[in-house]
PDB file of N, CA and C in Angstrom:
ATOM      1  N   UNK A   1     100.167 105.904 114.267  1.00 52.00           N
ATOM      2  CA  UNK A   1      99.834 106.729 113.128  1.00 52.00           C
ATOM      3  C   UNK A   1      98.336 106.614 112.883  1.00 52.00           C
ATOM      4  N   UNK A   2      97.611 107.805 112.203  1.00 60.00           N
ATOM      5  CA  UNK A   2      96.097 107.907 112.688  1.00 60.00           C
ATOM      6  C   UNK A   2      95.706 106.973 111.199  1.00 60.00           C
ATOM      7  N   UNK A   3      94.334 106.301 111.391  1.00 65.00           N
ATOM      8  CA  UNK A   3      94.373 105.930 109.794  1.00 65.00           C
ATOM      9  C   UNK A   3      93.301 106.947 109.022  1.00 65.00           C
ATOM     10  N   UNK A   4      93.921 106.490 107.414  1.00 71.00           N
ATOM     11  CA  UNK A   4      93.494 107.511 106.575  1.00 71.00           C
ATOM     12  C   UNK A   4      91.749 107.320 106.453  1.00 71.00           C
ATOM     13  N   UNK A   5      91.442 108.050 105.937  1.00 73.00           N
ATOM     14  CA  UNK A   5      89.576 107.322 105.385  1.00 73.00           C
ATOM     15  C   UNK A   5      89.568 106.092 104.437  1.00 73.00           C
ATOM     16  N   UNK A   6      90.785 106.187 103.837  1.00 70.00           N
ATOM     17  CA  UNK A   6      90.704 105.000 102.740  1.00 70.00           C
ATOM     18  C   UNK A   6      90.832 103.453 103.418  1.00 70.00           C
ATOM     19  N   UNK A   7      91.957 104.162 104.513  1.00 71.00           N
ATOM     20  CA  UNK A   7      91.960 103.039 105.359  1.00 71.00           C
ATOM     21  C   UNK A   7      90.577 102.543 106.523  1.00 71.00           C
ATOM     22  N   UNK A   8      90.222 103.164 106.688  1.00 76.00           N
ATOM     23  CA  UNK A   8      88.754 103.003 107.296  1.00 76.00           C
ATOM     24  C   UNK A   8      87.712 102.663 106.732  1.00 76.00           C
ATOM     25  N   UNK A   9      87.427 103.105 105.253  1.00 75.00           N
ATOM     26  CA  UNK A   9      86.644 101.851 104.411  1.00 75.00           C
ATOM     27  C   UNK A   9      86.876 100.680 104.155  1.00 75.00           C
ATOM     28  N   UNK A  10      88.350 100.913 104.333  1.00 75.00           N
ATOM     29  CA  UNK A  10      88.808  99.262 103.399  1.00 75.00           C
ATOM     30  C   UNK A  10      88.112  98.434 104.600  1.00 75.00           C
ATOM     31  N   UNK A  11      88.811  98.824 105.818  1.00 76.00           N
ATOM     32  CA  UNK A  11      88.234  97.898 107.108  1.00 76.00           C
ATOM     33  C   UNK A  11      87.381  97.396 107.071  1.00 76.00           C
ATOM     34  N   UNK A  12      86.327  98.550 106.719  1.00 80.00           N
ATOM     35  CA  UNK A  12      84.560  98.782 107.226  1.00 80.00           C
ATOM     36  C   UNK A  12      83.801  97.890 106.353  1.00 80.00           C
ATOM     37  N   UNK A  13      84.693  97.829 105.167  1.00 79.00           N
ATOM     38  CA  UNK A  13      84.166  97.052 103.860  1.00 79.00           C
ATOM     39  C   UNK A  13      84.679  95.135 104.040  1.00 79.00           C
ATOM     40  N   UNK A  14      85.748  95.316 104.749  1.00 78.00           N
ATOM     41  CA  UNK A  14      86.160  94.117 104.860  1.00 78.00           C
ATOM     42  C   UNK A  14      85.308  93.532 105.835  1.00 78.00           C
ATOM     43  N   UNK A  15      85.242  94.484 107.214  1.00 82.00           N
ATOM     44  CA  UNK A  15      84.516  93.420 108.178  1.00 82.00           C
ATOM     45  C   UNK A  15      82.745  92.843 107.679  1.00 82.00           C
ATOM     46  N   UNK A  16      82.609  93.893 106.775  1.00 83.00           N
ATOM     47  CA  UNK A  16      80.669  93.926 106.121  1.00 83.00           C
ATOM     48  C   UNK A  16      81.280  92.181 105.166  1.00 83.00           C
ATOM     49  N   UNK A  17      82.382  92.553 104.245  1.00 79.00           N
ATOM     50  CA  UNK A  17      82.639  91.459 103.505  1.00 79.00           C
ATOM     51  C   UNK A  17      82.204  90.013 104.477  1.00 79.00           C
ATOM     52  N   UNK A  18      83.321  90.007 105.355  1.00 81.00           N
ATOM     53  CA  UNK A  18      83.488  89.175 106.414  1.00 81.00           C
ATOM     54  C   UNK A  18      82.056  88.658 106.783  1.00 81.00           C
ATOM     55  N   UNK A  19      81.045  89.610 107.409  1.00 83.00           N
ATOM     56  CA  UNK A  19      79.770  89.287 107.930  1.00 83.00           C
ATOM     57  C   UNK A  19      79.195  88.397 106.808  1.00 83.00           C
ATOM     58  N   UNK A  20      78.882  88.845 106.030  1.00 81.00           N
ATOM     59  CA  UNK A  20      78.218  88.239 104.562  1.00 81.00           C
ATOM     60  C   UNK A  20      78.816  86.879 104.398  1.00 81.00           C
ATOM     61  N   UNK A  21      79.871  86.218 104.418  1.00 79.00           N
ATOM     62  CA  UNK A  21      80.412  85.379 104.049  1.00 79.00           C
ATOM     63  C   UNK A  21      80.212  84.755 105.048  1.00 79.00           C
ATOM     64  N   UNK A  22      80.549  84.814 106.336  1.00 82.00           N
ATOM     65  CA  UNK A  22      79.626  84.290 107.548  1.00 82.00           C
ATOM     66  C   UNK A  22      78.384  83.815 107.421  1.00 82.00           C
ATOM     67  N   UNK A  23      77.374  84.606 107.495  1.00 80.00           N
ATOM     68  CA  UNK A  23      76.046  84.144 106.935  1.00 80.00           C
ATOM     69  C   UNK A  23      75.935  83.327 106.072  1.00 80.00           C
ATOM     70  N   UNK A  24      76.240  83.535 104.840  1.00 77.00           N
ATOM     71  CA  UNK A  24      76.408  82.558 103.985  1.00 77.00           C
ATOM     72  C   UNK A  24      77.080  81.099 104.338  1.00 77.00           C
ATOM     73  N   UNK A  25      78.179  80.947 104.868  1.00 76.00           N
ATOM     74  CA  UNK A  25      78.635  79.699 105.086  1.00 76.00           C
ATOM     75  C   UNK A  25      77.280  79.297 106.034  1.00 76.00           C
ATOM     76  N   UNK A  26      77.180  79.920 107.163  1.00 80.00           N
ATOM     77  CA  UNK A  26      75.755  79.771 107.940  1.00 80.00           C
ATOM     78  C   UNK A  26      74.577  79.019 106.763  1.00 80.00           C
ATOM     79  N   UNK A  27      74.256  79.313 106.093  1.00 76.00           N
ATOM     80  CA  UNK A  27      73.157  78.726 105.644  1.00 76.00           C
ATOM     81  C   UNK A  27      73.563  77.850 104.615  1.00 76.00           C
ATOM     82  N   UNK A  28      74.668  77.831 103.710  1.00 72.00           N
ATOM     83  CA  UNK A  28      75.159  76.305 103.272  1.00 72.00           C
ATOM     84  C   UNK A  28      75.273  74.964 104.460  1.00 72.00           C
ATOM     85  N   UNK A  29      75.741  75.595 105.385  1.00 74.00           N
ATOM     86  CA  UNK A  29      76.508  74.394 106.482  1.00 74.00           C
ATOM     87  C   UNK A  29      74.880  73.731 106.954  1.00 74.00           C
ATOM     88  N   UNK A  30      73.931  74.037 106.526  1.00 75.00           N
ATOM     89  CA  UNK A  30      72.282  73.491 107.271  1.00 75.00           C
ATOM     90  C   UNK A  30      72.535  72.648 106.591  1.00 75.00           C
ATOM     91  N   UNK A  31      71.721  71.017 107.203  1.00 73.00           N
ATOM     92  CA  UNK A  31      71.773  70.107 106.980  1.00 73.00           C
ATOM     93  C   UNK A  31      70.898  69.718 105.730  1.00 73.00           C
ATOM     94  N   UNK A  32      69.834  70.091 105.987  1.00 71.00           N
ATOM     95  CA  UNK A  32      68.829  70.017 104.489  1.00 71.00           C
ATOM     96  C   UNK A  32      69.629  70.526 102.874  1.00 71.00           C
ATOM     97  N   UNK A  33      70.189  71.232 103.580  1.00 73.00           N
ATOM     98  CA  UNK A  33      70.398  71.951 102.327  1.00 73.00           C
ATOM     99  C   UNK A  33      71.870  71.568 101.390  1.00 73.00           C
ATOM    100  N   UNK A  34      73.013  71.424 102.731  1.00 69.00           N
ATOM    101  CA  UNK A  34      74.197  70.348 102.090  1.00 69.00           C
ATOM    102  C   UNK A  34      74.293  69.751 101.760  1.00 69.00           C
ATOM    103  N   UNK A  35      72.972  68.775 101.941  1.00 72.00           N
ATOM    104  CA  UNK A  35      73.340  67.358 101.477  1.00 72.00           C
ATOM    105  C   UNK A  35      73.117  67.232  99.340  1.00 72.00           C
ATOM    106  N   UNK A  36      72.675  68.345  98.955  1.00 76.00           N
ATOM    107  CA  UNK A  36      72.370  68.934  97.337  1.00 76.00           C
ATOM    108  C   UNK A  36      73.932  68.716  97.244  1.00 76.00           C
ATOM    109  N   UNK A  37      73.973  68.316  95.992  1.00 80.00           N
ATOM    110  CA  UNK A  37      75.561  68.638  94.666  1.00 80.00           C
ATOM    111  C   UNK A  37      75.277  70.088  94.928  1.00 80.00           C
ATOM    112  N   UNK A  38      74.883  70.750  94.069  1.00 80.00           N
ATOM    113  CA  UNK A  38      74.635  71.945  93.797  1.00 80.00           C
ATOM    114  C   UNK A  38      75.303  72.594  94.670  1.00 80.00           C
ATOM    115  N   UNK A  39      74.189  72.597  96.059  1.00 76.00           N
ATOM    116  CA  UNK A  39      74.818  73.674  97.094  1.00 76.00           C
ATOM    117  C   UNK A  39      76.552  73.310  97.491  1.00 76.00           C
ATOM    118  N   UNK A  40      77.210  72.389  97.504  1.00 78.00           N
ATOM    119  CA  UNK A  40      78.530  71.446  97.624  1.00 78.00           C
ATOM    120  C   UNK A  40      79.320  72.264  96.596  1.00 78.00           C
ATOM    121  N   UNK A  41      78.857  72.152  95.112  1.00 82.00           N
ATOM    122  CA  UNK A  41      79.774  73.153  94.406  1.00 82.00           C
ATOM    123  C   UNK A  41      79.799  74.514  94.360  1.00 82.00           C
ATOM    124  N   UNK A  42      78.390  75.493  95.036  1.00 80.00           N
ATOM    125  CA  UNK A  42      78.832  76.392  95.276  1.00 80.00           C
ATOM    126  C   UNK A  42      79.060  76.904  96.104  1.00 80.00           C
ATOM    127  N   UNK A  43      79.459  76.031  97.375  1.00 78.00           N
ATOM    128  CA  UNK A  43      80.412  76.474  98.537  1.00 78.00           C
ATOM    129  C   UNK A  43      81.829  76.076  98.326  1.00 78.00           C
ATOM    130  N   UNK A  44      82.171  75.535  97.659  1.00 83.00           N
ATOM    131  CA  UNK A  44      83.664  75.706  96.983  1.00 83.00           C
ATOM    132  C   UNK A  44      83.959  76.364  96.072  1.00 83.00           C
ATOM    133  N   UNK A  45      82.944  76.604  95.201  1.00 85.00           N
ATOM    134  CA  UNK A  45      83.109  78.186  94.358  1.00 85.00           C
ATOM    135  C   UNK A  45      83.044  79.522  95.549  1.00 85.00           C
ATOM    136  N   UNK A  46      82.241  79.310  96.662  1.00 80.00           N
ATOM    137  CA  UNK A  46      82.790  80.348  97.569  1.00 80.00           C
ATOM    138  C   UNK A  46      83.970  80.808  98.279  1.00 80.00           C
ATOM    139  N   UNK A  47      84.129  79.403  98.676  1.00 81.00           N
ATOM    140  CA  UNK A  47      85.598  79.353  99.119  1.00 81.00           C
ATOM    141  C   UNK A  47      86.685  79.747  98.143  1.00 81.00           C
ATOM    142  N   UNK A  48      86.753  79.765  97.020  1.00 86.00           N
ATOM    143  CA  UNK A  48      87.736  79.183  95.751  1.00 86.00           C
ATOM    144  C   UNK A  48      87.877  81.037  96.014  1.00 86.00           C
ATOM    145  N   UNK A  49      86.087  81.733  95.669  1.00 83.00           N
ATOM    146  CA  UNK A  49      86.445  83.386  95.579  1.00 83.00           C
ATOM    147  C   UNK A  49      87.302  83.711  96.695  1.00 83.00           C
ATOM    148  N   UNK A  50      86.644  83.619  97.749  1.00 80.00           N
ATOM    149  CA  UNK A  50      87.070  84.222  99.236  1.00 80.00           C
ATOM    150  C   UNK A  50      88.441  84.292  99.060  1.00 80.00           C
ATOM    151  N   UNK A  51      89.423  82.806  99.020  1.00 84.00           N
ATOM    152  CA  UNK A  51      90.829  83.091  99.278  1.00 84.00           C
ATOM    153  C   UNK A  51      91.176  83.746  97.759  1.00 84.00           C
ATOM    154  N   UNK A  52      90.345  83.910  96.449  1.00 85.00           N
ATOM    155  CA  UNK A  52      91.408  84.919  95.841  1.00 85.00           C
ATOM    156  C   UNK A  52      90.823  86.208  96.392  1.00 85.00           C
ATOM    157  N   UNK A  53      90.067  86.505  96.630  1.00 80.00           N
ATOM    158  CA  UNK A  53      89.977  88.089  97.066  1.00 80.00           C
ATOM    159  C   UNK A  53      90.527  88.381  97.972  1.00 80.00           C
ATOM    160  N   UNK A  54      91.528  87.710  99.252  1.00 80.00           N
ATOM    161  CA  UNK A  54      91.878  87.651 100.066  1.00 80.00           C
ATOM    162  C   UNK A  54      93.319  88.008  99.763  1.00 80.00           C
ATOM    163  N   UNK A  55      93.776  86.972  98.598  1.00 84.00           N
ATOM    164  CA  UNK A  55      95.170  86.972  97.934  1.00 84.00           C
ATOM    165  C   UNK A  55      95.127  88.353  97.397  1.00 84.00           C
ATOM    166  N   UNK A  56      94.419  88.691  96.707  1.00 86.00           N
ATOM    167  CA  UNK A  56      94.087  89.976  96.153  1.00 86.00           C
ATOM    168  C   UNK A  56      94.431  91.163  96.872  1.00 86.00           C
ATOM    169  N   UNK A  57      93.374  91.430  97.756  1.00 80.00           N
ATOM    170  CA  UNK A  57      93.667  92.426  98.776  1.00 80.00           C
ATOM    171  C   UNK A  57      95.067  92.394  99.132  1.00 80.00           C
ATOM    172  N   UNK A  58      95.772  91.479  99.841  1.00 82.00           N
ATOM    173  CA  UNK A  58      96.966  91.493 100.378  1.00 82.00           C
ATOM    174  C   UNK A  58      97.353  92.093  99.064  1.00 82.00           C
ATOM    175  N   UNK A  59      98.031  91.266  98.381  1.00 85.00           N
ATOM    176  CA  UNK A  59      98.752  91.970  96.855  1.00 85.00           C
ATOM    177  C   UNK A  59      98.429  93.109  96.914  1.00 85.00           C
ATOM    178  N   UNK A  60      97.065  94.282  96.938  1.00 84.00           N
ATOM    179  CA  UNK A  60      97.017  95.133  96.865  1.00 84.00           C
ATOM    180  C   UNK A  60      97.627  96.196  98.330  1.00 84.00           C
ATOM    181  N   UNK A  61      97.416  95.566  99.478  1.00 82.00           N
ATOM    182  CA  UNK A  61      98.293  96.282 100.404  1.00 82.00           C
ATOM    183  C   UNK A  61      99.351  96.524 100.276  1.00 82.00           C
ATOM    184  N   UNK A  62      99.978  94.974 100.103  1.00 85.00           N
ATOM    185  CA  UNK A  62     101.811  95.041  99.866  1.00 85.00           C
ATOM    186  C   UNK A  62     102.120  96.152  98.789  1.00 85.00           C
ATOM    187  N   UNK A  63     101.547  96.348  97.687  1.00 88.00           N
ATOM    188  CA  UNK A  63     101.737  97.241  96.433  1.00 88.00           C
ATOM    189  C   UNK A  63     101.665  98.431  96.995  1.00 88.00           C
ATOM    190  N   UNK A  64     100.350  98.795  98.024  1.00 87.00           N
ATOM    191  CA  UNK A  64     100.215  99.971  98.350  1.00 87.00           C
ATOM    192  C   UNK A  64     101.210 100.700  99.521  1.00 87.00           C
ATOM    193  N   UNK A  65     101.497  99.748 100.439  1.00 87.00           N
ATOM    194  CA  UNK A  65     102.484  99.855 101.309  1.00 87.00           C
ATOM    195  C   UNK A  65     104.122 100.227 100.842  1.00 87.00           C
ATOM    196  N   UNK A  66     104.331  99.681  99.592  1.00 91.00           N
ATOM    197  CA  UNK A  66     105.533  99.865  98.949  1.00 91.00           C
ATOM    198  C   UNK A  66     105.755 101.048  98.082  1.00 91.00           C
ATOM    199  N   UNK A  67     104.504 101.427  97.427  1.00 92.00           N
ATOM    200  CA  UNK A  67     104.292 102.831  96.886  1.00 92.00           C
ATOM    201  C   UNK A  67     104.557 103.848  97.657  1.00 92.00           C
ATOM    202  N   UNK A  68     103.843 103.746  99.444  1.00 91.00           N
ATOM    203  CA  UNK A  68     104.150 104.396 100.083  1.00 91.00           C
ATOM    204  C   UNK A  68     105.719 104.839 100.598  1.00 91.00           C
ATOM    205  N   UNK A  69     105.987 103.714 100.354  1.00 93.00           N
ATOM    206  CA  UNK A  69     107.826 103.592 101.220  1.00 93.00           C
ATOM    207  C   UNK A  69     108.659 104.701 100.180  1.00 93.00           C
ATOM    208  N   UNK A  70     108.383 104.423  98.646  1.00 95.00           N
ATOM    209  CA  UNK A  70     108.733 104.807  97.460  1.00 95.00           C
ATOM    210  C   UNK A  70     108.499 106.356  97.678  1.00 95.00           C
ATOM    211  N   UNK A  71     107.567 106.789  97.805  1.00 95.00           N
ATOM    212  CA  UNK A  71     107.600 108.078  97.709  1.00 95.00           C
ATOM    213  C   UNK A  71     107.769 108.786  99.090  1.00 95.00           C
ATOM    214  N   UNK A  72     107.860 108.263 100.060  1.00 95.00           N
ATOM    215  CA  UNK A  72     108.517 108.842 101.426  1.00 95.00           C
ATOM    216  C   UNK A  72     109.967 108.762 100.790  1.00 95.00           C
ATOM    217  N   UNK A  73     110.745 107.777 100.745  1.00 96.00           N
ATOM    218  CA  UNK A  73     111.879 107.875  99.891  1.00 96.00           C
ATOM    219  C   UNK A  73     112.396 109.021  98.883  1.00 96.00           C
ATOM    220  N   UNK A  74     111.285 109.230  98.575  1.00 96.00           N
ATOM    221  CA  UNK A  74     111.744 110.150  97.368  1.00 96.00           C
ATOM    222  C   UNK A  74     111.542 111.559  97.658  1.00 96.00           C
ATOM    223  N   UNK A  75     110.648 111.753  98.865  1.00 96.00           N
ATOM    224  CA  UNK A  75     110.695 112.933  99.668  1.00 96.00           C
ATOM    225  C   UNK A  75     111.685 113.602 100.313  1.00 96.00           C
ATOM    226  N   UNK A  76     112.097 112.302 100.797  1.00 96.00           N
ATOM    227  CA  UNK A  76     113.234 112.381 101.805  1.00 96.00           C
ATOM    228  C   UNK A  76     114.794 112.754 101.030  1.00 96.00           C
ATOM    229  N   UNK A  77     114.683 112.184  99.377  1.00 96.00           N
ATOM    230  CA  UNK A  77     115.703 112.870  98.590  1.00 96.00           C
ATOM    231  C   UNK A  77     115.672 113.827  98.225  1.00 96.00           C
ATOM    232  N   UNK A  78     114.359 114.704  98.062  1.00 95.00           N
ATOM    233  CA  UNK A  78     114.379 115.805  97.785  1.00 95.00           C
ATOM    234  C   UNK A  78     114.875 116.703  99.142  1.00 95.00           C
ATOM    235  N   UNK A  79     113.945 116.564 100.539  1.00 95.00           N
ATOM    236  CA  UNK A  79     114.294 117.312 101.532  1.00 95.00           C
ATOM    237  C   UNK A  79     116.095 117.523 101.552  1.00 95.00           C
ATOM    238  N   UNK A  80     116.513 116.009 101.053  1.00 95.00           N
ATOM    239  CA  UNK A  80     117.763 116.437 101.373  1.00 95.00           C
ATOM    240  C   UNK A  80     118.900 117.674 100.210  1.00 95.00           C
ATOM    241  N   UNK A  81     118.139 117.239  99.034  1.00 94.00           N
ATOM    242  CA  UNK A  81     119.242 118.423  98.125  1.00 94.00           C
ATOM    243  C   UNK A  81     118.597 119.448  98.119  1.00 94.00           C
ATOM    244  N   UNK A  82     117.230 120.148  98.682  1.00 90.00           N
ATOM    245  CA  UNK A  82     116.900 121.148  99.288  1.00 90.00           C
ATOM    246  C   UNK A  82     117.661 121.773 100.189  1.00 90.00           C
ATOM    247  N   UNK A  83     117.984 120.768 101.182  1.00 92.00           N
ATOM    248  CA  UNK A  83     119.189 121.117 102.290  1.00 92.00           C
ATOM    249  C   UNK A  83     120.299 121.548 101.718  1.00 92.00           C
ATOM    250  N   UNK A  84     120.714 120.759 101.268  1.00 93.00           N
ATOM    251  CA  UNK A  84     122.005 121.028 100.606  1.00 93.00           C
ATOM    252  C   UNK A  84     122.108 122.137  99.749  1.00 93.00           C
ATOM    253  N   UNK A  85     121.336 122.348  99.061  1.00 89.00           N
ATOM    254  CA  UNK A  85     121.324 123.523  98.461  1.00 89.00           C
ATOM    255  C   UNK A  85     121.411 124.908  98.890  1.00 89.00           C
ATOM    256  N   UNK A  86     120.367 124.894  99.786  1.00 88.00           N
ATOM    257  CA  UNK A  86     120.332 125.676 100.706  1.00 88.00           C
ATOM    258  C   UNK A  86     121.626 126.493 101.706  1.00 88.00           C
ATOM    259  N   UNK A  87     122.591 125.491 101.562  1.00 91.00           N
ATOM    260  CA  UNK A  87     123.798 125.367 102.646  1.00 91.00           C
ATOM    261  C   UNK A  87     124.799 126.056 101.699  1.00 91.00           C
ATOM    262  N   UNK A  88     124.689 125.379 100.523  1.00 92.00           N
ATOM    263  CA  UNK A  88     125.728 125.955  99.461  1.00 92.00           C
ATOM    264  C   UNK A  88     125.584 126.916  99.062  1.00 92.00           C
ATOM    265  N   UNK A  89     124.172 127.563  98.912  1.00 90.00           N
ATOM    266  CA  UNK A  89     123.945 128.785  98.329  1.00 90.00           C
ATOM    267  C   UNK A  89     122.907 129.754  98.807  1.00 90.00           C
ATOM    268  N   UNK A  90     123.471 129.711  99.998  1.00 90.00           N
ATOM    269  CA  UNK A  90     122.515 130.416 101.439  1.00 90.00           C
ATOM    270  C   UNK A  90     121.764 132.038 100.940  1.00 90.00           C
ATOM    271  N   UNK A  91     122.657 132.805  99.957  1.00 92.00           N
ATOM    272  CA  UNK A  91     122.395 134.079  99.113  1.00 92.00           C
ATOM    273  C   UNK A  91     121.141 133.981  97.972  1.00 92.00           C
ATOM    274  N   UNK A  92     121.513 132.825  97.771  1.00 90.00           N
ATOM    275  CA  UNK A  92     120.200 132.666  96.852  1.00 90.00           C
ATOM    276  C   UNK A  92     118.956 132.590  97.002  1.00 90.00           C
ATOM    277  N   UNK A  93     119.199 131.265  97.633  1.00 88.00           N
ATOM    278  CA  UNK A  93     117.689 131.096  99.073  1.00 88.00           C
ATOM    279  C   UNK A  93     117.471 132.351  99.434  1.00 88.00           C
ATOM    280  N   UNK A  94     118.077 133.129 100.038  1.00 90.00           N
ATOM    281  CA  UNK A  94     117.446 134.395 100.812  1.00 90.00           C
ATOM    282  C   UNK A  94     116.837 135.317 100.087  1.00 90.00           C
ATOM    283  N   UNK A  95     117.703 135.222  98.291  1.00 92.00           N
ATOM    284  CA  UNK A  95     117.735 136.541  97.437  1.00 92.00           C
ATOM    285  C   UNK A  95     115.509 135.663  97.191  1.00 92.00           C
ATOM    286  N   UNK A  96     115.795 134.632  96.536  1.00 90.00           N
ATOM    287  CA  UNK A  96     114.382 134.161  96.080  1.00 90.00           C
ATOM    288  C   UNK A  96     113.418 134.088  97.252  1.00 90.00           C
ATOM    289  N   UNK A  97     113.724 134.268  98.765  1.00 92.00           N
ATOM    290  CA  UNK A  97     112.315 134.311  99.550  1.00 92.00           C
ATOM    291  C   UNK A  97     111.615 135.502  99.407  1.00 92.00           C
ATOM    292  N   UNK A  98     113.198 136.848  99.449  1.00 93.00           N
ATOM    293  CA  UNK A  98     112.798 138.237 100.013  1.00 93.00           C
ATOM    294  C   UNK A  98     111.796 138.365  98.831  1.00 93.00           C
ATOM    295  N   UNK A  99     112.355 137.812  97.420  1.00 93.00           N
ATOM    296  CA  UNK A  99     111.956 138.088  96.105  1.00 93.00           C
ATOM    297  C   UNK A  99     110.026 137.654  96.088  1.00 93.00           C
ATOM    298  N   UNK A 100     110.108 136.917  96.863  1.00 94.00           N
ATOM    299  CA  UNK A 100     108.814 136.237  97.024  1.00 94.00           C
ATOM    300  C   UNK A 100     107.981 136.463  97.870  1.00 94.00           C
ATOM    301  N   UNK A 101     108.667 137.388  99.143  1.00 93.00           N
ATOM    302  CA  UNK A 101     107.894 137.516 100.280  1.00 93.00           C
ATOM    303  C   UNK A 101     107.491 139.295  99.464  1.00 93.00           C
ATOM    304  N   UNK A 102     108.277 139.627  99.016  1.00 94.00           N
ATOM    305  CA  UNK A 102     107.838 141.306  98.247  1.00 94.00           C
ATOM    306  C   UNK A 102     107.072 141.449  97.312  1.00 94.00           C
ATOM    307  N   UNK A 103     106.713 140.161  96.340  1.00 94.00           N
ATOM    308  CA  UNK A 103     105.743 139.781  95.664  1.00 94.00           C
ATOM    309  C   UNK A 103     104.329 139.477  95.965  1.00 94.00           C
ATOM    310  N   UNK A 104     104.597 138.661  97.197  1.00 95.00           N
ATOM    311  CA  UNK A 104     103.367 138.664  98.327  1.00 95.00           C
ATOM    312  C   UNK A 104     102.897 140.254  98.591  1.00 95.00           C
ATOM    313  N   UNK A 105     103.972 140.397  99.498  1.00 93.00           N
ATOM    314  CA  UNK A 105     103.247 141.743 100.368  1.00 93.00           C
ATOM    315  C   UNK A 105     102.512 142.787  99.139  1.00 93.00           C
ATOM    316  N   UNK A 106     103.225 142.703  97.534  1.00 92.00           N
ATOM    317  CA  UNK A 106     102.816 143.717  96.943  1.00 92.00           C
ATOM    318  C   UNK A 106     101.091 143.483  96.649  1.00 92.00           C
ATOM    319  N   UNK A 107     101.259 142.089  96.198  1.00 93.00           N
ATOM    320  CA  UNK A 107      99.897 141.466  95.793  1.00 93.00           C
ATOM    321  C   UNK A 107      98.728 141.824  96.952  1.00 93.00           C
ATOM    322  N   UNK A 108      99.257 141.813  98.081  1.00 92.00           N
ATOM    323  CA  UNK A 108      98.626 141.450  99.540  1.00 92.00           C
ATOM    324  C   UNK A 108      98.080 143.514  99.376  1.00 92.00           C
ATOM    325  N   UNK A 109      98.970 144.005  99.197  1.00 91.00           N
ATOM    326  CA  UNK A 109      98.560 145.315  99.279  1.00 91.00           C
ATOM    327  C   UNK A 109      98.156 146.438  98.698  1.00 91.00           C
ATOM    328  N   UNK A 110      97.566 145.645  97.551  1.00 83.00           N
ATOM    329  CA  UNK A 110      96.515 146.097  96.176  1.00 83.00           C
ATOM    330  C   UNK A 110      95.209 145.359  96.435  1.00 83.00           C
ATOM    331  N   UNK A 111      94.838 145.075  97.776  1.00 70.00           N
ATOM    332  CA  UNK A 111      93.502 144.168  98.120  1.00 70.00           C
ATOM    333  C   UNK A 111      93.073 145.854  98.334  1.00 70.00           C
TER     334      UNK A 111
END
């Protein structure tokens, strides 16, 4: 399945996330500079963010993934008493297309 654009930022944004946080651990992990309190607590305030934004995101996939299921679901109930309808009352369907396709053509032929 192709991905959406939304899905292609999220990526694009995650792997940029990713880089950044890289770097960063990169220049806490120098020796001069670890051996500070300071820098010590705020590489565990980094860490502490990272895995909730991490927790985060997921939560937000799973939510989004399930929204999705939800309304394919609910598509799929409609397609079906469409069907059904359709089957039961095959005169009707036909009476409301012609009704609609003559509405067209009239509209279509006052251009």
């Amino acid at each position: 399945m192709p991905r959406s654009k939304t899905q292609n930022l999220a990526a694009a944004s995650q792997a940029e996330l990713e880089n950044l946080l890289a770097d960063l651990r990169t220049l806490l992990d120098k020796e001069e500079i670890s051996a500070l309190p300071e820098v010590r607590a705020i590489r565990e305030r980094v860490e502490e963010g990272i895995e909730s934004v991490r927790d985060t995101a997921s939560s937000l996939a799973h939510e989004a993934a399930e929204r999705a299921r939800e309304a394919a679901r609910r598509a799929k109930e409609a397609a079906e008493v469409a069907d059904k309808y359709a089957h039961e009352e095959p005169w009707r369907v036909a009476g409301v297309a012609l009704g609609l396709g003559a509405l067209i053509g009239f509209l279509m032929s006052r251009r």
